[in-house]
mmCIF file of C-alpha atoms in Angstrom:
data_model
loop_
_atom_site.group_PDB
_atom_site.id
_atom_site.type_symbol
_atom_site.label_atom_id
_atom_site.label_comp_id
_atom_site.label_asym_id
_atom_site.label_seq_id
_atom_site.Cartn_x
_atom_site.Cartn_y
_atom_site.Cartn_z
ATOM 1 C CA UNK A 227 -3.076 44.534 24.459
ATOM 2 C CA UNK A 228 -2.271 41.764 22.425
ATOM 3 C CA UNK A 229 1.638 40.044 22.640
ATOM 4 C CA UNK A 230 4.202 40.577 19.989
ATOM 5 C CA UNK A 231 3.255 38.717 16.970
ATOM 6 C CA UNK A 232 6.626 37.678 16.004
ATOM 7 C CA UNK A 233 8.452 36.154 19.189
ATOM 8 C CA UNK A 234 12.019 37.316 19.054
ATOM 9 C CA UNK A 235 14.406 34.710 20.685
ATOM 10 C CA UNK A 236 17.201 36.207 22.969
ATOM 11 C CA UNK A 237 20.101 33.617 21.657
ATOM 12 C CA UNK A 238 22.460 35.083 24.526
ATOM 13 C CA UNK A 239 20.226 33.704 27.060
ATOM 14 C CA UNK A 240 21.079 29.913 28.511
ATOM 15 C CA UNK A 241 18.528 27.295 26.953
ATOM 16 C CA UNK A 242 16.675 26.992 29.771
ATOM 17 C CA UNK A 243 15.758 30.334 30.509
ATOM 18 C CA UNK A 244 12.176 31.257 30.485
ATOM 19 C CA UNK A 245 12.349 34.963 28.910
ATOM 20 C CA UNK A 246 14.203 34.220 25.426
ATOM 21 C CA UNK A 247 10.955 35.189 23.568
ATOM 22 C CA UNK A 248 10.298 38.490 23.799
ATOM 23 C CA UNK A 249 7.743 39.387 26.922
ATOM 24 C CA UNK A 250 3.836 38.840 26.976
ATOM 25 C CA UNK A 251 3.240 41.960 27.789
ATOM 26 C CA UNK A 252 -0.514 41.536 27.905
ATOM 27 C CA UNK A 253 0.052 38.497 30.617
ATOM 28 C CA UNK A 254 2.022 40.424 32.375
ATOM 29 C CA UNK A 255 -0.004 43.237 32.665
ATOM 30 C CA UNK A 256 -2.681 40.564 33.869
ATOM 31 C CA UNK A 257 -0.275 39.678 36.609
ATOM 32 C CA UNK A 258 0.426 43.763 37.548
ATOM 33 C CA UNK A 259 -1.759 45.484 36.129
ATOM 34 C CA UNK A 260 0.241 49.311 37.067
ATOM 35 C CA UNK A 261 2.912 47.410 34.131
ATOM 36 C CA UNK A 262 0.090 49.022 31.783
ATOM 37 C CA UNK A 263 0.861 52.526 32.375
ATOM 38 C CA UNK A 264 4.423 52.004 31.822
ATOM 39 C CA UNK A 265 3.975 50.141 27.844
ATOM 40 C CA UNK A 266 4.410 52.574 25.348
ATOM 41 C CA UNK A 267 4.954 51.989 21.328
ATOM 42 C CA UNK A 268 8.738 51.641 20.180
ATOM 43 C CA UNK A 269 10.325 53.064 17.250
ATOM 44 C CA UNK A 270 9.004 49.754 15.772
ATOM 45 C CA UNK A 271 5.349 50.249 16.585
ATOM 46 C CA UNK A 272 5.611 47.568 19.137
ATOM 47 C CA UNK A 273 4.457 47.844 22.379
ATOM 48 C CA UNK A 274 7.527 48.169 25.168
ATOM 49 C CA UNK A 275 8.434 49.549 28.306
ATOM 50 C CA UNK A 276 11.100 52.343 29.287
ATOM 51 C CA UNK A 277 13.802 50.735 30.397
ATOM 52 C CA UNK A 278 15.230 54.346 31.683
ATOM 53 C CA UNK A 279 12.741 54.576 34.219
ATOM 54 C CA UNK A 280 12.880 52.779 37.776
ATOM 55 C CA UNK A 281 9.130 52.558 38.385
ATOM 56 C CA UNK A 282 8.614 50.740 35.191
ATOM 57 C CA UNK A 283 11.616 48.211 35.461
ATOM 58 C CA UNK A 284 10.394 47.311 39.428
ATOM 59 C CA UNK A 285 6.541 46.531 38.036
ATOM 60 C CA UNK A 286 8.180 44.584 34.984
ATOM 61 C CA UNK A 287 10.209 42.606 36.985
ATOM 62 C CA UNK A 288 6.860 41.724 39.645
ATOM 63 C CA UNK A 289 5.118 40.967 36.343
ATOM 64 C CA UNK A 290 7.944 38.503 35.278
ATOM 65 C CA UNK A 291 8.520 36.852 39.004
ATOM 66 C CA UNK A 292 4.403 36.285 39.225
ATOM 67 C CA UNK A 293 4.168 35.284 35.548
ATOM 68 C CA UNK A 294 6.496 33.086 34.895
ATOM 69 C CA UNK A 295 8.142 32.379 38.456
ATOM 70 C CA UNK A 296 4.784 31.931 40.969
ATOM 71 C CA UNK A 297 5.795 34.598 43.501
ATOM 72 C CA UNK A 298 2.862 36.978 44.222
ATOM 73 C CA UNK A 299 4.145 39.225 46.744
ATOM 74 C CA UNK A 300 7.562 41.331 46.025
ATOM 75 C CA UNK A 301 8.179 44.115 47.110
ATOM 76 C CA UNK A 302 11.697 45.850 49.010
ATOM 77 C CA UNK A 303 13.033 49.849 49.260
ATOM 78 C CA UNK A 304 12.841 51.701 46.249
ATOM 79 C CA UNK A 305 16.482 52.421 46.836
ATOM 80 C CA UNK A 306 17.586 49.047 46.754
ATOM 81 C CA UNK A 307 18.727 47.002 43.695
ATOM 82 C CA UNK A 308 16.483 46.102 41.339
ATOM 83 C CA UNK A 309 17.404 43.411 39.118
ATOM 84 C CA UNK A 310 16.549 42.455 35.668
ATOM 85 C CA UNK A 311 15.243 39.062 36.081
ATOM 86 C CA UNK A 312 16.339 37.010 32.897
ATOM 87 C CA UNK A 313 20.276 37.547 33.432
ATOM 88 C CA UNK A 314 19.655 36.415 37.497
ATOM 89 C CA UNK A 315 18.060 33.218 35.913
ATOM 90 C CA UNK A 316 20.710 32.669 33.469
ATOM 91 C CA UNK A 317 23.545 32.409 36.460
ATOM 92 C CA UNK A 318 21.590 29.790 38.275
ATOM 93 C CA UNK A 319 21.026 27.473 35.065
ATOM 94 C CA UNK A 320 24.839 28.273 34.228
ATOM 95 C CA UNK A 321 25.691 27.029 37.455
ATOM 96 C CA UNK A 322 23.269 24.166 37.449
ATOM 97 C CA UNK A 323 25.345 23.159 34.319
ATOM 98 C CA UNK A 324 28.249 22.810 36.164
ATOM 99 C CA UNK A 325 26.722 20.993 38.781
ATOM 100 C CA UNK A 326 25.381 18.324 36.696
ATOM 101 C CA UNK A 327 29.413 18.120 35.156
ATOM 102 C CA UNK A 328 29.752 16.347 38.504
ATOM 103 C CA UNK A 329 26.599 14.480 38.736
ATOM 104 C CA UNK A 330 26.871 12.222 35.378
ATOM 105 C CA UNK A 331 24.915 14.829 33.214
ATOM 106 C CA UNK A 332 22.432 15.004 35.498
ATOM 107 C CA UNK A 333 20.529 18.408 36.783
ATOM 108 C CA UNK A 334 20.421 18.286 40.551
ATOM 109 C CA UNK A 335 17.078 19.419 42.374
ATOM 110 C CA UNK A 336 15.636 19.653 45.568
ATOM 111 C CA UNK A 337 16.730 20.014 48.771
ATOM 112 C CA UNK A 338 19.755 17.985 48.461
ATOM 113 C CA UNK A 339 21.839 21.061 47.090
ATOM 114 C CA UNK A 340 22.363 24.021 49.280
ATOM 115 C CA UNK A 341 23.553 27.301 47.550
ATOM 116 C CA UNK A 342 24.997 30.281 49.267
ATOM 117 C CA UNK A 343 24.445 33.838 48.136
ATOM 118 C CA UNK A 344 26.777 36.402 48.933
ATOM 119 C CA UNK A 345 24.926 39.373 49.334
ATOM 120 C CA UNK A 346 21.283 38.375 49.265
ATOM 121 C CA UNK A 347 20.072 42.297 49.133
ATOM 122 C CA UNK A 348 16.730 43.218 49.665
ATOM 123 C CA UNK A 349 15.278 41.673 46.573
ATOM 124 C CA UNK A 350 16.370 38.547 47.327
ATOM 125 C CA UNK A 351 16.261 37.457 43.702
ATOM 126 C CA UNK A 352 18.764 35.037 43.275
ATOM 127 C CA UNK A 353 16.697 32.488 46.127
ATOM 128 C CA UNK A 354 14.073 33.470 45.051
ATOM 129 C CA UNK A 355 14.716 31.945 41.444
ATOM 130 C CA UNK A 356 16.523 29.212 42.850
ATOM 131 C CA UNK A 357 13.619 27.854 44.503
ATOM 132 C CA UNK A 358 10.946 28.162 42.183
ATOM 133 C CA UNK A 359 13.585 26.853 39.126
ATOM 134 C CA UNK A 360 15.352 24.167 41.188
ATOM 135 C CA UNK A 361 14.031 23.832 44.522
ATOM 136 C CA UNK A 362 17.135 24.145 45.908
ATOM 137 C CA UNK A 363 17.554 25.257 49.335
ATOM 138 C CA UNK A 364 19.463 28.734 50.089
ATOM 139 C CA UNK A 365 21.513 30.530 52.706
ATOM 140 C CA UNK A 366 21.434 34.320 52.015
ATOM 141 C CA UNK A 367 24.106 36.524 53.613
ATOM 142 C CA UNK A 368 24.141 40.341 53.823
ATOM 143 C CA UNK A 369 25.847 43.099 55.617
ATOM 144 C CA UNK A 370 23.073 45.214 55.499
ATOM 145 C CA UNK A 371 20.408 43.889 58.317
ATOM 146 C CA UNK A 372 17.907 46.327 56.320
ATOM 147 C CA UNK A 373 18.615 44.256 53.467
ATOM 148 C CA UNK A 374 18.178 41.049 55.763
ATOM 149 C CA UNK A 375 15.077 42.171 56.835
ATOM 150 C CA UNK A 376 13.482 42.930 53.543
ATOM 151 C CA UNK A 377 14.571 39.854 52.259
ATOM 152 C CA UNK A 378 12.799 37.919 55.522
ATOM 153 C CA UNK A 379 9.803 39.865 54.730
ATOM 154 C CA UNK A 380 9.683 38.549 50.949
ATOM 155 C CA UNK A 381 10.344 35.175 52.002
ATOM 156 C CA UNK A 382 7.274 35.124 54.761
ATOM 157 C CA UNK A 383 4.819 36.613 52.109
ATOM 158 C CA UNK A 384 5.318 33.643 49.507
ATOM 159 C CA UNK A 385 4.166 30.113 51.014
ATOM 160 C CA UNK A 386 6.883 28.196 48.362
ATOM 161 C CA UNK A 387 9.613 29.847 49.846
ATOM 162 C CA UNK A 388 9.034 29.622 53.109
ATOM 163 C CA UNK A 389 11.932 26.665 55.135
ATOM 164 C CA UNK A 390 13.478 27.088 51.628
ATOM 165 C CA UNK A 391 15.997 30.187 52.811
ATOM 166 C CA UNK A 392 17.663 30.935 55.832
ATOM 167 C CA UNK A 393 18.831 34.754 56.150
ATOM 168 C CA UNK A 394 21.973 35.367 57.885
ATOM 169 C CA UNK A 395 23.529 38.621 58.639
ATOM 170 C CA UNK A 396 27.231 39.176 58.246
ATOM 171 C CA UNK A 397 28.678 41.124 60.971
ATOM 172 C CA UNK A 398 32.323 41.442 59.897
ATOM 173 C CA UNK A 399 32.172 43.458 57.291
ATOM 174 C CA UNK A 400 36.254 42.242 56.036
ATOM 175 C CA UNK A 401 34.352 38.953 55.644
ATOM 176 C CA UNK A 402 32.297 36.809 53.651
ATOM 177 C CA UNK A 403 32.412 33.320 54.145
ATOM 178 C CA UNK A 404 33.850 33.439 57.833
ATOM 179 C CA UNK A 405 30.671 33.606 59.818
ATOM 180 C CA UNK A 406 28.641 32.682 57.960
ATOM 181 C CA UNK A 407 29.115 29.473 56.731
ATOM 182 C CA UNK A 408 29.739 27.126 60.173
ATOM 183 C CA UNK A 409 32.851 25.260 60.620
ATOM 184 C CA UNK A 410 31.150 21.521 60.064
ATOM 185 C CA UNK A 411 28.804 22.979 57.475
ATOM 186 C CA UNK A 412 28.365 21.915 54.018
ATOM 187 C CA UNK A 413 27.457 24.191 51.130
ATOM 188 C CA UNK A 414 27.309 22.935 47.448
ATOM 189 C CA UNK A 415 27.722 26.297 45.843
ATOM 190 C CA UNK A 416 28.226 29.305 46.227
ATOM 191 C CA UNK A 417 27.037 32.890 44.167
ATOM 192 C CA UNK A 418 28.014 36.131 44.126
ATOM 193 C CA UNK A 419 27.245 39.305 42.364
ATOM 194 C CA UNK A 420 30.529 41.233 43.359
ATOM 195 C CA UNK A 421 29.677 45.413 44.041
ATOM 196 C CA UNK A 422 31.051 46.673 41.017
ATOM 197 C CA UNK A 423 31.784 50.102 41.417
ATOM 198 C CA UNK A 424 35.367 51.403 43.525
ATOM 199 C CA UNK A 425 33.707 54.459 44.732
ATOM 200 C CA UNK A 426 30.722 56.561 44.255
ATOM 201 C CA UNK A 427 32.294 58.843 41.409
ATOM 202 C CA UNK A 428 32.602 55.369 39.744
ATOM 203 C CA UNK A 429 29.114 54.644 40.400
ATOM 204 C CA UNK A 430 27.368 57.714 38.769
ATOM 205 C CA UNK A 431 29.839 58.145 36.022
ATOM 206 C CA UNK A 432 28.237 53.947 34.970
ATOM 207 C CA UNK A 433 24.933 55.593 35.643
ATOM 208 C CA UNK A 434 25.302 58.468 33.657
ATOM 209 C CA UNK A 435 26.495 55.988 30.499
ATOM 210 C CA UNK A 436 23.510 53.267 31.312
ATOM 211 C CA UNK A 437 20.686 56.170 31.139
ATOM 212 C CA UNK A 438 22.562 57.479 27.930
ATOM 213 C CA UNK A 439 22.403 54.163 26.156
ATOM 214 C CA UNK A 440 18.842 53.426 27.692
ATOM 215 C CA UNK A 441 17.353 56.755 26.427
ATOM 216 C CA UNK A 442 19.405 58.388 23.751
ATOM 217 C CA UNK A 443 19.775 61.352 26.729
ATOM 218 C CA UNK A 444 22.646 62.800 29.210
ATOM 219 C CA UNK A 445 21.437 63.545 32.336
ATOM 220 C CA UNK A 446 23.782 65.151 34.938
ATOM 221 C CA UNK A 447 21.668 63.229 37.811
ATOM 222 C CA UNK A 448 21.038 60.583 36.646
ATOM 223 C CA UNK A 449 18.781 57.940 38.446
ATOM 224 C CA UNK A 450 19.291 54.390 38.466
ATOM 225 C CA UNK A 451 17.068 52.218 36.636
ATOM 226 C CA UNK A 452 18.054 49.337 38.497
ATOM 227 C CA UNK A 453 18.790 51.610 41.675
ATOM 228 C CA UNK A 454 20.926 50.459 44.262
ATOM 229 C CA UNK A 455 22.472 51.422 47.852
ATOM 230 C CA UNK A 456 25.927 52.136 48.064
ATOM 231 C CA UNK A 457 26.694 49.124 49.351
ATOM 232 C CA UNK A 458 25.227 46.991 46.756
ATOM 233 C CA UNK A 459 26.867 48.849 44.056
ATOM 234 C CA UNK A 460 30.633 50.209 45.917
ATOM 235 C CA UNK A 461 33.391 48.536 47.387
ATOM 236 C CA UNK A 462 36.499 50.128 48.102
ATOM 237 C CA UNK A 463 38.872 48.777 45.279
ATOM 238 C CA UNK A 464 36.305 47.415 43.443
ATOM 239 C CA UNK A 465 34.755 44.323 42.108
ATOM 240 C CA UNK A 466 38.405 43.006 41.601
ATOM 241 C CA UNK A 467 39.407 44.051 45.544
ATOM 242 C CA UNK A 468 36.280 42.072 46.238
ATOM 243 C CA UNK A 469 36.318 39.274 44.340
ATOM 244 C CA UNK A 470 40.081 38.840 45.709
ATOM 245 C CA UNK A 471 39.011 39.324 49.256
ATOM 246 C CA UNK A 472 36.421 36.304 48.894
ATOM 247 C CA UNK A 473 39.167 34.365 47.453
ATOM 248 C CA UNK A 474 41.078 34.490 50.416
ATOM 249 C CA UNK A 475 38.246 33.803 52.707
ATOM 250 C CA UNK A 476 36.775 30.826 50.446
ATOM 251 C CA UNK A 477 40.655 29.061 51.043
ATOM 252 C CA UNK A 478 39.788 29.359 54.689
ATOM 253 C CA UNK A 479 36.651 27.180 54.133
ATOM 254 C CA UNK A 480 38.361 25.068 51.607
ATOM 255 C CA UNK A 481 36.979 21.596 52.783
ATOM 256 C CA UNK A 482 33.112 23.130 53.499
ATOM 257 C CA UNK A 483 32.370 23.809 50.046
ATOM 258 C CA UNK A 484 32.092 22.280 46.818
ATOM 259 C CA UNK A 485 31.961 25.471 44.516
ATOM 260 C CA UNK A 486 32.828 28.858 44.955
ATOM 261 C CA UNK A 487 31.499 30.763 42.029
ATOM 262 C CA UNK A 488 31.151 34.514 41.287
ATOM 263 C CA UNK A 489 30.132 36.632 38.349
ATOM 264 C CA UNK A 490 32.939 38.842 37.000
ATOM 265 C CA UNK A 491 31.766 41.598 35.040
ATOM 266 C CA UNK A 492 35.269 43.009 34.112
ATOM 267 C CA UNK A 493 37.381 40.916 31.482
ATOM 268 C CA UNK A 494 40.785 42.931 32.537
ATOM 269 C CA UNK A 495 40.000 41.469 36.273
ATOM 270 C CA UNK A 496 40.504 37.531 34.880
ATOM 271 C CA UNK A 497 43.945 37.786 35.079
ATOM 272 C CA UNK A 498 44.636 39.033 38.953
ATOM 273 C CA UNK A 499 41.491 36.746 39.917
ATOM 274 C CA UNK A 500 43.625 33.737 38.310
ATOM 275 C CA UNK A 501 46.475 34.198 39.725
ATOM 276 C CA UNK A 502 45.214 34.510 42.920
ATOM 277 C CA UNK A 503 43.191 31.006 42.826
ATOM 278 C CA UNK A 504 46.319 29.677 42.033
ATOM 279 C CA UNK A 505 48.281 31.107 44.573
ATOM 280 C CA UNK A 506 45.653 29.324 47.371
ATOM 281 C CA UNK A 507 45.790 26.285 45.321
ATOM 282 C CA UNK A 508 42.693 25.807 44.240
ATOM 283 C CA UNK A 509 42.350 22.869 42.556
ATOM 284 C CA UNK A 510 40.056 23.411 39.814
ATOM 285 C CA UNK A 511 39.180 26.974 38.002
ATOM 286 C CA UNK A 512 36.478 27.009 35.533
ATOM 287 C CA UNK A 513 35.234 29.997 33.493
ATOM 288 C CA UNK A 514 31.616 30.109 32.362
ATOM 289 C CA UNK A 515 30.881 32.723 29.615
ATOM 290 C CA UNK A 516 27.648 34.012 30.026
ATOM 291 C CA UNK A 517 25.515 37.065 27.636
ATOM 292 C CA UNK A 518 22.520 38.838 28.398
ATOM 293 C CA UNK A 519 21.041 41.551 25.665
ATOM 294 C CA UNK A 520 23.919 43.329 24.713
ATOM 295 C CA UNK A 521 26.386 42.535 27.604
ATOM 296 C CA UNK A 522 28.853 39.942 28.066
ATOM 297 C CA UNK A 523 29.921 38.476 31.257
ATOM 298 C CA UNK A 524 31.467 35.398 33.067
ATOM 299 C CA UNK A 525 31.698 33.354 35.893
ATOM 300 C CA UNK A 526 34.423 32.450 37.493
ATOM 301 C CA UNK A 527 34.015 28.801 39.488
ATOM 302 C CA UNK A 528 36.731 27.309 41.722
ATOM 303 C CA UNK A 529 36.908 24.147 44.069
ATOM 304 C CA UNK A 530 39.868 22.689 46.870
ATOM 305 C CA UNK A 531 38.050 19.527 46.821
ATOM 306 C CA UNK A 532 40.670 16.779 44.678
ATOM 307 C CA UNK A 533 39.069 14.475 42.554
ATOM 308 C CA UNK A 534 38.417 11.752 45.244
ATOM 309 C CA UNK A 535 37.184 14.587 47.766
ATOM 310 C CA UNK A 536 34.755 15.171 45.015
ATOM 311 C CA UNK A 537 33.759 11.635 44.689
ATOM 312 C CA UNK A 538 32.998 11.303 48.268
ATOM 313 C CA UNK A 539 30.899 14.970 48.600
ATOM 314 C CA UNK A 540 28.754 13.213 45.382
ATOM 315 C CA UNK A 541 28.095 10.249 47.276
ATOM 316 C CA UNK A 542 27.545 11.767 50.385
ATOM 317 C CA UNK A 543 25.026 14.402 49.350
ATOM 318 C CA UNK A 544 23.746 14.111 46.501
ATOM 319 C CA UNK A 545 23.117 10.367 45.862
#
């Protein structure tokens, strides 16, 4: 199967990102070769996958992780999340960005930043990319020790990420920093991709519009094409409630970390989210806008650290 002949660039995706041209089908296929069962010709005549269809989205997004990322073995619950790769990528090079604000210009690597993800699932994407982009180290949290241990399982199957992320499991399931981040600790960063839905009416309603716009079909049971347990995708109030609830905890590890950062997929949340950073003083809010395909988002960034606080952390870490 030969490659697109035209490459069409992806303009919403961050400079950096490796999947702005249009796939190589044919290496990926190389790479997973059950992808070729799944590539079928568009409305165009070009060759493309169906993005409506779990099965093929999980063995496109192997293809892309051993193609363009080096990781050989991935593999978690078919009920789990499964996440489109080139948006993931795009929130670590955002945040990279903003990292190097601090750092002269300059794009820190290696094991001299250590990033926190809030909800590490059992994909374990986010370290996953962060390792093999950056070579930062990670600290991946979860509620679900299912999720934990599908996560350690990726991790132990793929040499380069082996010492590179520590799993922890959060056992307080009103927190998210508290626990898991240790009172003389340092993190650089931290990530989050907040649950999104407020119950799991919510949830399936979202579903039931994603298939629609994926296929051109309603479906009354709908399954996900990026699946997802309930509590990857449901949290009682909401990604706002949650996104609020990490506020308060990050204030209670103001001096431990440099950024706090989470993606906020809901422009009408901006306004409670910034009132609330400024009700625990944060010192610094930042908004990041970020697209991928057709959808916008943002990320939200906040620090407690004052300007010489941040001077010191610079000097201290990452010189």
């Amino acid at each position: 199967m030969a490659p697109n002949k035209k490459p069409s660039i992806k303009s919403k995706l961050h400079p950096r990102n490796k999947n702005r041209e249009n796939y190589d089908l044919a290496a990926l296929v190389a790479c997973t070769p059950a992808l070729a069962a799944h590539i079928k010709l568009n409305k165009s005549d070009e060759p493309s996958i169906n993005f409506a269809n779990p099965a093929a989205v999980k063995l496109l997004n192997k293809g892309l992780l051993h193609h363009y990322y080096g990781i050989e073995h991935w593999d978690f619950p078919d009920n789990n999340l499964c996440p489109p790769i080139p948006g993931r990528a795009d929130y670590l090079h955002y945040i990279a960005d903003l990292l190097a604000e601090n750092n002269a210009g300059k794009l820190p690597k290696g094991s001299k930043i250590t990033c926190l993800d809030v909800g590490i699932g059992a994909n374990t994407i986010y370290p996953i990319l962060g390792v093999a982009i950056y070579d930062w180290n990670f600290i991946g949290s979860d509620i679900d020790a299912a999720a934990i241990a599908s996560a350690e399982k990726i991790i132990a199957a793929n040499p380069s990420l082996k010492d590179k992320i520590e799993c922890r499991l959060q056992k307080d399931k009103h927190a998210i920093f508290k626990g898991i981040i240790g009172a003389k600790e340092a993190v650089d960063i931290t990530i989050c991709n907040p649950p999104f839905h407020a119950s799991k009416e919510d949830a399936i309603k979202g579903t039931m519009r994603k298939v629609k716009n994926l296929s051109g079909k309603k479906d009354k049971h709908p399954t996900l094409n990026f699946s997802g347990v309930s509590n990857e995708l449901i949290y009682e109030g909401g990604e706002s409630q949650f996104i609020n609830n990490m506020i308060s905890d990050s204030k209670k590890m103001d001096k431990n970390c440099f950024w706090f950062t989470t993606l906020v997929s809901k422009e009408s949340n901006l306004k409670g989210i910034y009132k609330h950073l400024k009700k625990v003083e944060a010192t610094t809010i930042k908004t990041i806008p970020m697209g991928t395909g057709n959808k916008s988002t943002r990320i939200v960034a906040w620090t407690f650290l004052n300007k010489q606080e941040q001077q010191n952390w610079i000097k201290n870490r990452w010189k």
